[in-house]
Coordinates of C-alpha atoms in Angstrom, one line a residue:
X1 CA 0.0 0.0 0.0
X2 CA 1.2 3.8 -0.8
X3 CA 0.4 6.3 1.6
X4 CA -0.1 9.7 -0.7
X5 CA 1.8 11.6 1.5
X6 CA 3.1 11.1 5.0
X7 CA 3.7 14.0 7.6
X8 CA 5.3 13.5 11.1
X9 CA 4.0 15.8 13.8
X10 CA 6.0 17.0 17.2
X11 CA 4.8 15.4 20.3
X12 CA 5.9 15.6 23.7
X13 CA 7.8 13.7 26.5
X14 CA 6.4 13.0 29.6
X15 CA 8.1 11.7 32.3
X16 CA 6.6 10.3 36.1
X17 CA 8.6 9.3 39.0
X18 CA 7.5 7.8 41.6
X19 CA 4.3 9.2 41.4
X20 CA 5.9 13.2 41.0
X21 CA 4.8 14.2 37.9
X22 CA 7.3 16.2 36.0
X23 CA 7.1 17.7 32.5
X24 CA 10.2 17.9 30.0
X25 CA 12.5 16.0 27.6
X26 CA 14.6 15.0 30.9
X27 CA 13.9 11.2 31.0
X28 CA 15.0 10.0 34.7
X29 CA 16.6 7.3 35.8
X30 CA 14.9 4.8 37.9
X31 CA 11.6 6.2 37.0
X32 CA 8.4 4.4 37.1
X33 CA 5.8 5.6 34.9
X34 CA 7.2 7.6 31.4
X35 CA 5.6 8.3 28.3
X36 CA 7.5 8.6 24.6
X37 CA 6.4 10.1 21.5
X38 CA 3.7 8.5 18.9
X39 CA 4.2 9.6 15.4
X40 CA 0.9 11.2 13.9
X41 CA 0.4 10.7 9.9
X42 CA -1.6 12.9 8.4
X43 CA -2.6 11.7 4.4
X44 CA -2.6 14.3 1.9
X45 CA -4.5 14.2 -1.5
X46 CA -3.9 13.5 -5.1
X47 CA -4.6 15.3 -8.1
X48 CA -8.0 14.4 -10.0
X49 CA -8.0 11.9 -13.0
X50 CA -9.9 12.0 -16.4
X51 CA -12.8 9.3 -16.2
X52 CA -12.8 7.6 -20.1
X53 CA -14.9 4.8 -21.4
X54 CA -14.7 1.7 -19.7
X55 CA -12.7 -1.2 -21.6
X56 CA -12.7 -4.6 -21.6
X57 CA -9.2 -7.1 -21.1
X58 CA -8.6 -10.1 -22.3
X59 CA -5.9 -12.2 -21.3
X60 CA -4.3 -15.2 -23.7
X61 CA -3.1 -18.2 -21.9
X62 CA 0.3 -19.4 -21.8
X63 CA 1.6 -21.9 -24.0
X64 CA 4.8 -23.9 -24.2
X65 CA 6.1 -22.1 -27.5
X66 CA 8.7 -19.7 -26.7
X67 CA 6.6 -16.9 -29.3
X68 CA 3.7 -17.4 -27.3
X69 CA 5.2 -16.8 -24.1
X70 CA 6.9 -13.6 -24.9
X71 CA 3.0 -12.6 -26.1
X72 CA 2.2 -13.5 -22.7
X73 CA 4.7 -11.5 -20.8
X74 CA 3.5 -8.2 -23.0
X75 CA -0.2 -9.0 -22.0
X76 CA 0.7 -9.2 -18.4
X77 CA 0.7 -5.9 -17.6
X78 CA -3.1 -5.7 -18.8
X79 CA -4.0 -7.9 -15.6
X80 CA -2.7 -5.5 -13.0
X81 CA -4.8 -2.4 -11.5
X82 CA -4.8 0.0 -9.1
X83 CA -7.0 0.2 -6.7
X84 CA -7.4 4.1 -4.9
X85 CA -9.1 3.7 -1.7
X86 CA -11.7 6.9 -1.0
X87 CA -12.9 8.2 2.4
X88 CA -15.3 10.5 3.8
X89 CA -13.3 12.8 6.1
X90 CA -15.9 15.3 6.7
X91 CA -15.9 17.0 3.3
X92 CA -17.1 14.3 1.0
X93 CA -14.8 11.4 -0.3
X94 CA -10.9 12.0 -0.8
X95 CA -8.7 9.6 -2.0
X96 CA -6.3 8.6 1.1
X97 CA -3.8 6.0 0.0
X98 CA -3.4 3.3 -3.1
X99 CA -2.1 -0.5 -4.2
X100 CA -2.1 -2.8 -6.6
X101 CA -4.2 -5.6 -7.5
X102 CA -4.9 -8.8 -10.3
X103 CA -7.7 -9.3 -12.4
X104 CA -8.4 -12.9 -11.3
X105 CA -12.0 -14.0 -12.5
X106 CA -14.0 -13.7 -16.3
X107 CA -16.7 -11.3 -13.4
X108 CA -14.2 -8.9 -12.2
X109 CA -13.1 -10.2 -9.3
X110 CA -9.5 -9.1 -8.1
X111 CA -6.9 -10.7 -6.0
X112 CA -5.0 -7.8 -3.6
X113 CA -3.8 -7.4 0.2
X114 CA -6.5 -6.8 2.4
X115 CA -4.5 -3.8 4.2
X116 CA -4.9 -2.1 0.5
X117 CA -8.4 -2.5 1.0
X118 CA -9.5 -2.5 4.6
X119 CA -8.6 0.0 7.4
X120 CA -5.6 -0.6 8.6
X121 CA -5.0 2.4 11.5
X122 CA -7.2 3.6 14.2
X123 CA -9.6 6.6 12.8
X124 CA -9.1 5.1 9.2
X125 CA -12.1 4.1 7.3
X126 CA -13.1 3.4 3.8
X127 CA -16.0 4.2 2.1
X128 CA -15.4 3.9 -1.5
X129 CA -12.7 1.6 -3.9
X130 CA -12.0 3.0 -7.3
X131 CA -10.3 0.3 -9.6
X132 CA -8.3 1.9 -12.1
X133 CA -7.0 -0.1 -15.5
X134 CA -4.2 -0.3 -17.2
X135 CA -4.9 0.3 -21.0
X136 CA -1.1 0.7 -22.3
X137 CA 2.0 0.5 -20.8
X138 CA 3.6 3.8 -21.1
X139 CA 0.4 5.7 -19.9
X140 CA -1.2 6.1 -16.5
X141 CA -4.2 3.8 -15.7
X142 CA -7.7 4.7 -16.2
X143 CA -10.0 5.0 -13.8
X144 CA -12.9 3.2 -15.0
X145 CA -14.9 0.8 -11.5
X146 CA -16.3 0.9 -8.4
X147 CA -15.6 -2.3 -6.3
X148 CA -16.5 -3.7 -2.9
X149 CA -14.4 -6.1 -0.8
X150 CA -16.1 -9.8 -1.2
X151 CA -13.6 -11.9 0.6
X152 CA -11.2 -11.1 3.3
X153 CA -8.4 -13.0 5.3
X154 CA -6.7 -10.3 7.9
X155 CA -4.1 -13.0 8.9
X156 CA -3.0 -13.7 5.2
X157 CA -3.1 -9.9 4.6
X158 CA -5.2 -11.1 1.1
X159 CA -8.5 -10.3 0.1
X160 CA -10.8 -10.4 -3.1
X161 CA -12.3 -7.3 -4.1
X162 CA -15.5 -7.6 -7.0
X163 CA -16.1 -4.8 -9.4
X164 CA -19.3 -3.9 -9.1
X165 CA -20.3 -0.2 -11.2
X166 CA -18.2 1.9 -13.4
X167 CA -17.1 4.9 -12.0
X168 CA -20.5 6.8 -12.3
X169 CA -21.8 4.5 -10.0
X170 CA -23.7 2.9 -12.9
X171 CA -23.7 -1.3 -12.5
X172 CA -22.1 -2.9 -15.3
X173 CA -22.4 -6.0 -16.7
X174 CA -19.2 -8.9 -16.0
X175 CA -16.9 -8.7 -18.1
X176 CA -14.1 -11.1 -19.6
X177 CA -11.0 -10.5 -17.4
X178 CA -9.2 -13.7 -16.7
X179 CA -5.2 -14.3 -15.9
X180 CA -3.9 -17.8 -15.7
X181 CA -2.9 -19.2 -12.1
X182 CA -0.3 -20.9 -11.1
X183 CA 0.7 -23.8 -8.6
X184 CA 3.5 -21.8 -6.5
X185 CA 4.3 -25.1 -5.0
X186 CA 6.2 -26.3 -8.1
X187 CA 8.3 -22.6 -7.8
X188 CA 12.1 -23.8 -6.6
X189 CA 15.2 -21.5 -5.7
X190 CA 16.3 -19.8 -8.7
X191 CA 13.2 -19.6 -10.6
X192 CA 12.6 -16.5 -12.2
X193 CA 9.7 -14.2 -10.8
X194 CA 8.3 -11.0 -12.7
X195 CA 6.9 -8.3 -10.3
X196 CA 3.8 -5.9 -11.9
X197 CA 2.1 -2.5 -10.0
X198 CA 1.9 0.6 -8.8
X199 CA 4.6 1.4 -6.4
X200 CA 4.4 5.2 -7.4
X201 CA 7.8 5.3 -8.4
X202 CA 9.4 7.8 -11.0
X203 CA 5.6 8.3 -12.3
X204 CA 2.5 6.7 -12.5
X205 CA 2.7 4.4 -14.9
X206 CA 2.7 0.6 -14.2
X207 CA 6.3 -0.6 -13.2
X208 CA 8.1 -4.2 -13.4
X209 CA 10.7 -5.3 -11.6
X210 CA 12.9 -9.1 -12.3
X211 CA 14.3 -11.2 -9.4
X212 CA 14.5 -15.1 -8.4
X213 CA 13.0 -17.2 -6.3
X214 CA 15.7 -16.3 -2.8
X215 CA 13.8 -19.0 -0.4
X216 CA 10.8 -19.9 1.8
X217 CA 10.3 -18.9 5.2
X218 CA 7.3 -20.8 6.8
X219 CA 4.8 -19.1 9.2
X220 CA 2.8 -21.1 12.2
X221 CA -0.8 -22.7 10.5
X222 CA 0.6 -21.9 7.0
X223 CA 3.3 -24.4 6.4
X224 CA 6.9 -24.4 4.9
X225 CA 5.6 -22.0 2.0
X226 CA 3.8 -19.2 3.7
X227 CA 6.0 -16.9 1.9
X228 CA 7.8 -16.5 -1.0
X229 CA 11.4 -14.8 -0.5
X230 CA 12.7 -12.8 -3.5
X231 CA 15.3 -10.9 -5.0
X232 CA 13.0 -8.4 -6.6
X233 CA 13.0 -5.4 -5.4
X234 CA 9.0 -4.5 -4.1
X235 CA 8.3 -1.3 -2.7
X236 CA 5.3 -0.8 -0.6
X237 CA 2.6 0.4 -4.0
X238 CA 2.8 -3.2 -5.1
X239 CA 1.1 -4.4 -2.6
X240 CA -1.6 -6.6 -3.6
X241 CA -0.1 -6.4 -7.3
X242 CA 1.5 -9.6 -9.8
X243 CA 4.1 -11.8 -9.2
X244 CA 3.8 -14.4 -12.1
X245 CA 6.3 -17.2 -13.0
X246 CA 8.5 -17.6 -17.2
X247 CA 4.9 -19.5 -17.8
X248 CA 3.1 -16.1 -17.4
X249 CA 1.2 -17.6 -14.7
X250 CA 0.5 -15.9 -11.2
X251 CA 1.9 -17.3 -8.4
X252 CA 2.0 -14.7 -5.4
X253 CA 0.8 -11.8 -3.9
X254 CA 3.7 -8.8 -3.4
X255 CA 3.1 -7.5 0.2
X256 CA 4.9 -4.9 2.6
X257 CA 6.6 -7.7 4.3
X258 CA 10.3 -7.9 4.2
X259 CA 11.9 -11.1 5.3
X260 CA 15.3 -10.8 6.2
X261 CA 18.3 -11.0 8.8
X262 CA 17.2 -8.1 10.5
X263 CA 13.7 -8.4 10.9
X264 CA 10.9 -6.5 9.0
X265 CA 13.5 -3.0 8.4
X266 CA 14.5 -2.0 5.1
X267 CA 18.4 -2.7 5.1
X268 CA 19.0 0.6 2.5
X269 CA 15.8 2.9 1.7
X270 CA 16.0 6.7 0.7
X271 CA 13.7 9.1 -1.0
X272 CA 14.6 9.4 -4.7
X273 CA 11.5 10.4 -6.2
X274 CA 8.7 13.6 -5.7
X275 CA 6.0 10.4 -4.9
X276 CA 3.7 12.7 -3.4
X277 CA 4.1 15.4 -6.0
X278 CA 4.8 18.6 -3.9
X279 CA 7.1 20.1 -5.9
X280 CA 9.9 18.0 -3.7
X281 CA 12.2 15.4 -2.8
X282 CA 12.3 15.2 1.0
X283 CA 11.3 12.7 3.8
X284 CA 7.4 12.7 2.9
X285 CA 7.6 10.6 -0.3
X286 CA 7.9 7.4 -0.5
X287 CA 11.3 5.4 0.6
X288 CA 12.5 2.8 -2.2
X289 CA 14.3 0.6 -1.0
X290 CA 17.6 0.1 -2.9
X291 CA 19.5 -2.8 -1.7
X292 CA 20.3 -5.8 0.9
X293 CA 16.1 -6.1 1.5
X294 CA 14.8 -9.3 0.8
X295 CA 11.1 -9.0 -0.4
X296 CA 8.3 -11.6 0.3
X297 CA 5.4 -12.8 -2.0
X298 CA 2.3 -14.4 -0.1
X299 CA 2.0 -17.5 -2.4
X300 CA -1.3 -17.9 -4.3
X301 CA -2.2 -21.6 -3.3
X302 CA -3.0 -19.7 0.2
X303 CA -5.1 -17.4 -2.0
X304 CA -7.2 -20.3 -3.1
X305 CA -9.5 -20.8 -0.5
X306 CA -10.5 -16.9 -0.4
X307 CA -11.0 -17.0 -4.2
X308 CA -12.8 -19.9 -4.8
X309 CA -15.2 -18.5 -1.7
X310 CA -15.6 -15.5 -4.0
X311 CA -16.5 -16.8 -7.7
X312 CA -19.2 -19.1 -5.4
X313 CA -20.5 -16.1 -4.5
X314 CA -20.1 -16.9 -0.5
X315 CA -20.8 -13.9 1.8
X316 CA -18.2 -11.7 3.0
X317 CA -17.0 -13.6 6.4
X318 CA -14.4 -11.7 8.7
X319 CA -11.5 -14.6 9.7
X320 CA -11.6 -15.4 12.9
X321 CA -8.3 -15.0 14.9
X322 CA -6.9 -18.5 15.8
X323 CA -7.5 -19.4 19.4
X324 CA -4.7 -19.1 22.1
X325 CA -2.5 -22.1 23.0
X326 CA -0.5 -20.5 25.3
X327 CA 1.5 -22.4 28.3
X328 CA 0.0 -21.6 31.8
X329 CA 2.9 -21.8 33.7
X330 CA 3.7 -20.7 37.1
X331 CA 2.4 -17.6 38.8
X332 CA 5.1 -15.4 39.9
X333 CA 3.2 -11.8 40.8
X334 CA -0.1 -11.0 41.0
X335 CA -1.8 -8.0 42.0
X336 CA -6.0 -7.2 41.7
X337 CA -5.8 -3.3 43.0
X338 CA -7.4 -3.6 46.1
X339 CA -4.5 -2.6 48.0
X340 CA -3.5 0.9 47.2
X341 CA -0.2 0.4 48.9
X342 CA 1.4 -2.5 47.3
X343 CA 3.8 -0.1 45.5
X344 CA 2.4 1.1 41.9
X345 CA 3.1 5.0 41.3
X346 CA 0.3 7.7 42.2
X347 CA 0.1 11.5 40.7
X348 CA -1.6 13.7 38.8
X349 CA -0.4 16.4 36.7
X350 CA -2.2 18.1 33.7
X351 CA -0.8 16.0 31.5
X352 CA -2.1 12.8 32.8
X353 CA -2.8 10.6 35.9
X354 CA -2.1 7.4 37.6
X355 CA -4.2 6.4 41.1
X356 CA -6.0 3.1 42.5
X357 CA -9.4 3.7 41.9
X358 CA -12.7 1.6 43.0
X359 CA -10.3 -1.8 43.0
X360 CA -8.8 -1.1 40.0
X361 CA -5.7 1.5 38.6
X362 CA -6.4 3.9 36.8
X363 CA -3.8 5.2 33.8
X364 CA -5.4 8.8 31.7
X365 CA -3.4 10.5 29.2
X366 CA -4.7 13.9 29.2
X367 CA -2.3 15.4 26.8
X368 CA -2.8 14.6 22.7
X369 CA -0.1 12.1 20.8
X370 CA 1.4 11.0 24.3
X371 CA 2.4 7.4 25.7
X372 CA 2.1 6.9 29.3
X373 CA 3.2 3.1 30.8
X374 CA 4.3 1.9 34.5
X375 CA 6.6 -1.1 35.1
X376 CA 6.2 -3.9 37.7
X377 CA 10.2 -4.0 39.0
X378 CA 11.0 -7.3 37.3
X379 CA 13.5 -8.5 35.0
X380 CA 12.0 -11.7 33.0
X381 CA 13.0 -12.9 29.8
X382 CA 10.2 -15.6 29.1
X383 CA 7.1 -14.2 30.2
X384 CA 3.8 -14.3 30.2
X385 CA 1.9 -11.1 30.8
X386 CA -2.0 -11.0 31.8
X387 CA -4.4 -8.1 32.5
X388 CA -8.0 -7.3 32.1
X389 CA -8.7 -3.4 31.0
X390 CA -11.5 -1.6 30.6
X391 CA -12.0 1.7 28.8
X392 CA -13.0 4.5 31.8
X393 CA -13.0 7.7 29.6
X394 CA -13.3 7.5 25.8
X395 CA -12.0 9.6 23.4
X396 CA -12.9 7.0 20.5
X397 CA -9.3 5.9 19.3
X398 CA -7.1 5.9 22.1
X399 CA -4.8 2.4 22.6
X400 CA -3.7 0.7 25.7
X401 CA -1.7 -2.6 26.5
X402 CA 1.1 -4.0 28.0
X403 CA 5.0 -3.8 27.7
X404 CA 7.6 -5.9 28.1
X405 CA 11.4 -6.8 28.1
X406 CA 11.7 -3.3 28.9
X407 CA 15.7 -2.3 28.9
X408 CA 15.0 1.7 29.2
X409 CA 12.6 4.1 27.8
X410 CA 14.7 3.6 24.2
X411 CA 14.3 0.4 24.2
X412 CA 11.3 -2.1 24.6
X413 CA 8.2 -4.2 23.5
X414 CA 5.0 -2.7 23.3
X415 CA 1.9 -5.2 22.5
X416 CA -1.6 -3.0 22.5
X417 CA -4.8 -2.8 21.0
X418 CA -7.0 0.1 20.5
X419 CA -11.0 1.2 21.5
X420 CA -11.5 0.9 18.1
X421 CA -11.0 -1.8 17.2
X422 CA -7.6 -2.6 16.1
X423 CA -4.1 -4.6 17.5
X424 CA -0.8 -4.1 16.5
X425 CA 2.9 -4.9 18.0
X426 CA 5.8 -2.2 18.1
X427 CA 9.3 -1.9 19.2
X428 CA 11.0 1.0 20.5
X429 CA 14.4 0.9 19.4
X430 CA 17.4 3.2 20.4
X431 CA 14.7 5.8 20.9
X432 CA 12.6 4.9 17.8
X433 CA 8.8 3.4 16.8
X434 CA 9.4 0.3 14.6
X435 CA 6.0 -1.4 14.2
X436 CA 6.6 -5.2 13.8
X437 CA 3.1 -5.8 13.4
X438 CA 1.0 -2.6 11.9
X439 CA -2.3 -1.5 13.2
X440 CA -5.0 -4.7 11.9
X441 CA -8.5 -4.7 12.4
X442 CA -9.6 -6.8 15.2
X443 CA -12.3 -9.5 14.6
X444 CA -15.9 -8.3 14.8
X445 CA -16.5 -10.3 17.8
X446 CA -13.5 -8.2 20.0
X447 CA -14.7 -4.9 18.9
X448 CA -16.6 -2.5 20.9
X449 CA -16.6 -4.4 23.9
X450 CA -17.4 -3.3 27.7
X451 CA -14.3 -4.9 29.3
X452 CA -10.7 -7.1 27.7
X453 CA -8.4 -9.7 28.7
X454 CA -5.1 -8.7 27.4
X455 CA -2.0 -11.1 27.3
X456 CA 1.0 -10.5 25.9
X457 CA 3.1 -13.4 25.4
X458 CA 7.2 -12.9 25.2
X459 CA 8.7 -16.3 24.4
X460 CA 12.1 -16.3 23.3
X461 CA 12.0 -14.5 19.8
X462 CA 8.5 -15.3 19.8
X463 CA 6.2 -11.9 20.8
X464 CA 2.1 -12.9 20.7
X465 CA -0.9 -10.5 21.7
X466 CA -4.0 -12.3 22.8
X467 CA -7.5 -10.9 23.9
X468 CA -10.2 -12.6 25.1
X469 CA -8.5 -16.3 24.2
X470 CA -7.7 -14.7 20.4
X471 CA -4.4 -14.4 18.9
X472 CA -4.7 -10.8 17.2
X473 CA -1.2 -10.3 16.9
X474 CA 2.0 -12.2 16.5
X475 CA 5.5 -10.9 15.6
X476 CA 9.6 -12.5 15.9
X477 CA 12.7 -10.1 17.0
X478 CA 15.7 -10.8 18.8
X479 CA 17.1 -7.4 20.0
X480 CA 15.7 -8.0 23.3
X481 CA 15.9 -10.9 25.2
X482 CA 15.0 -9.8 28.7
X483 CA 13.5 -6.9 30.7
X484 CA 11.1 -4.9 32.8
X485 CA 7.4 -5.6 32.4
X486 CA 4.3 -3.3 32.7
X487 CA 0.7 -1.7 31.3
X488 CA 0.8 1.5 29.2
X489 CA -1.8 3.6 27.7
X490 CA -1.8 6.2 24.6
X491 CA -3.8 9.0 22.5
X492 CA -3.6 10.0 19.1
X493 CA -5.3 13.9 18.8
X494 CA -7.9 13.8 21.7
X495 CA -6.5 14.1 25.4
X496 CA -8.7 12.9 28.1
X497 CA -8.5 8.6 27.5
X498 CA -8.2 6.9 30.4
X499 CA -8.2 3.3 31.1
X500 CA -9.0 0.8 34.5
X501 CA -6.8 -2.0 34.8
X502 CA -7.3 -5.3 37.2
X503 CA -6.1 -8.9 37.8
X504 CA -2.4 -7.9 36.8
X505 CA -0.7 -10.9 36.6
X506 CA 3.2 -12.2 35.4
X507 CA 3.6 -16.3 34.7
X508 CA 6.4 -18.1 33.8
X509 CA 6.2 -21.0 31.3

């Protein structure tokens, strides 16, 4: 997915000891309770296209004859769109960010990433999909559909989108749109891979990229093959694009995902190109990633299920998150609230609060873009972190959670999900956000609720968020292997969110 344009605002430090509140940048040793900054994006809008008359494609199929195949690698480009994702933000619909997708089905069904189409951030929502088609490969696509998500899978990060008007809102009849797919079980190392989309890159015409086959890296529930490792390079418009084998057939879905040595970072990304076209090349357009990044493709046989629920014409179903196995292990602190003197800070200050409150304590941020956490005292490296939370004062998106393997306030795991309804996993890293799993939309049945159980699971590399029994987040990284542990609480451009915790409890597997 390509954010149009990406601003970073300034946000304060906030720093508690020992329940003094004290304002500054001065973070204090041996404190308790500290806040960090949150970075705010803030999407900007593209210029307008010219609406044309709608086309039809129609796609060849492959054939073993070396002529026929090069006729298929010209016509691949026909297959991919973009897809513009439009929201209402109070002054009618604006475009907000944009991917790539396939044409997949002779009824306009198309194969993309469900973060390209869903919201992926709390206060993001989408209210309209525009499909836009390639016509010719030296030109900028055309809008021509409307669409509506048919088939999602959160977890996979795939969905199946169905065009269903042209872009007056008239309906349209199906059309003949069809690419040949693949098996990409019979892909091996080596094998060359072509990469098609809309990564926004030098223009906006469709780009293609050439790499190999680099490996397989297997993923919990999906087998050896849950992703395809490349040497192409992807950056992030592709997602939901083409990855298709020599044959011309598709075989994976390019994502945001790197797979590497060092995680999910981009080894070597700069800005090279006015992406966002202001006039200029600075630190709001889009990084390209130039070199040492391995890219990963989500293979298509996972995309089967999802696309053969969508030509059947199933209803959309939101994927439930697998349940939680974790190990109960032994109970090594516990603490339900009803004590107010068994050692958690207490103060208030303008910008927030921390107090025991009714059996319960009580964390409110009352200062916008502002991250506010306490820590138990203990140093664990396998741990197993419970709490329930519930929300006291709303402010519609604020987040809360729980930290751990906490080495300073640079440097730690945060594991939170938000009143809206999302759950992501970040790392704060020599004093920066890295977000190892992005904001995702929690299932329907965790939304909106009156009261959570919160777990956050740190198991060796292994970092896993849980609420109520679900797995709605799940990430790997190595930098830290032991640390502090503790709740923490957050607001994105509304001060005022406060949050109730009880039944605090650490277990060791």
């Amino acid at each position: 997915m390509r954010n149009v344009v990406i601003g970073c605002g300034t946000i304060a430090v906030l720093v508690v000891c020992l329940g003094a509140l004290v304002l500054g940048g001065l973070l204090v040793l041996g404190s308790t309770l500290e806040a960090t900054p949150q970075p705010s994006l803030i999407p900007a809008l593209p210029t307008a296209t010219t609406v044309s008359t709608p086309t039809s494609v129609s796609l060849p199929q492959a054939t073993a004859t070396p002529t026929a195949q090069v006729l298929q690698r010209q016509q691949l480009y026909r297959a991919v769109v973009e897809i513009i994702t439009w929201a209402d933000l109070g002054n009618g619909l604006e475009p907000v960010w944009s991917g790539s997708g396939t044409i997949i089905g002779p009824r306009g069904y198309i194969l993309t990433n469900a973060h390209v189409v869903l919201p992926t951030k709390p206060g993001e929502r989408v209210d309209q999909l525009q499909v836009l088609i390639t016509e010719a490969e030296d030109r900028p696509p055309t809008p021509r559909y409307l669409a509506e998500v048919v088939q999602a899978d959160e977890r996979l990060d795939l969905a199946v989108i169905r065009i269903t008007a042209d872009i007056h809102g008239n309906p349209v009849d199906p059309k003949t749109l069809h690419l040949p797919v693949g098996d990409s079980d019979t892909l091996h190392l080596g094998d060359s891979l072509i990469i098609l989309g809309y990564p926004g890159i030098g223009g906006s015409t469709i780009t293609l990229t050439k790499g190999e086959v680099s490996g397989f890296t297997a993923e919990a529930g999906y087998g050896e093959r849950a992703w395809i490792k490349t040497s192409a390079t992807i950056a992030s418009g592709n997602s939901g694009g083409l990855a298709a084998n020599a044959q011309g057939e598709l075989v994976g879905v390019p994502t945001q995902l790197g797979v590497g040595d060092n995680g999910n970072e981009i080894v070597d990304c700069r800005q090279l190109a006015d992406t966002n076209n202001d006039g200029v090349i600075d630190e709001n357009d889009t990084c390209i990633p130039l070199g040492g990044f391995i890219n990963a493709l989500r293979p298509i046989n996972l995309a089967r299920p999802l696309i053969q629920a969508a030509l059947e014409g199933k209803p959309l179903v939101q994927t439930p998150a697998p349940s939680a196995s974790l190990p109960q292990g032994r109970i090594i602190y516990e603490d339900d609230f009803s004590d107010p003197t068994t050692g958690w800070p207490v103060g208030q200050d303008a910008d927030g609060e921390t107090a025991y409150r009714d059996g319960a304590y009580l964390m409110q941020v009352n200062t916008a873009q502002l991250l506010l956490w306490v820590k138990a005292g203990y140093q664990l490296r396998n741990v197993i972190i419970g709490v329930t939370a519930r929300v006291e004062t709303s402010v519609g998106d604020g987040d809360f959670g729980l930290i751990c393997r906490y080495q300073d306030a640079d440097n730690f795991y945060r594991l939170e999900i938000s009143e809206d309804g999302f759950a992501s996993i970040w790392k704060r890293s020599h004093g920066e956000h890295v977000p190892l799993v992005q904001w995702k939309r929690l299932p329907p049945a965790l939304r909106g609720l009156d009261a959570y159980t919160i777990e956050a699971a740190c198991l060796g590399s292994s970092l896993k968020l849980v609420v109520n029994g679900k797995v709605v987040a799940e990430a790997h990284d190595q930098e830290f292997s032991t640390g502090d542990v503790g709740m923490i609480v957050g607001t994105w451009d509304t001060p005022g969110f406060g949050v109730l915790f009880d039944d605090f409890v650490l277990r060791q597997p």
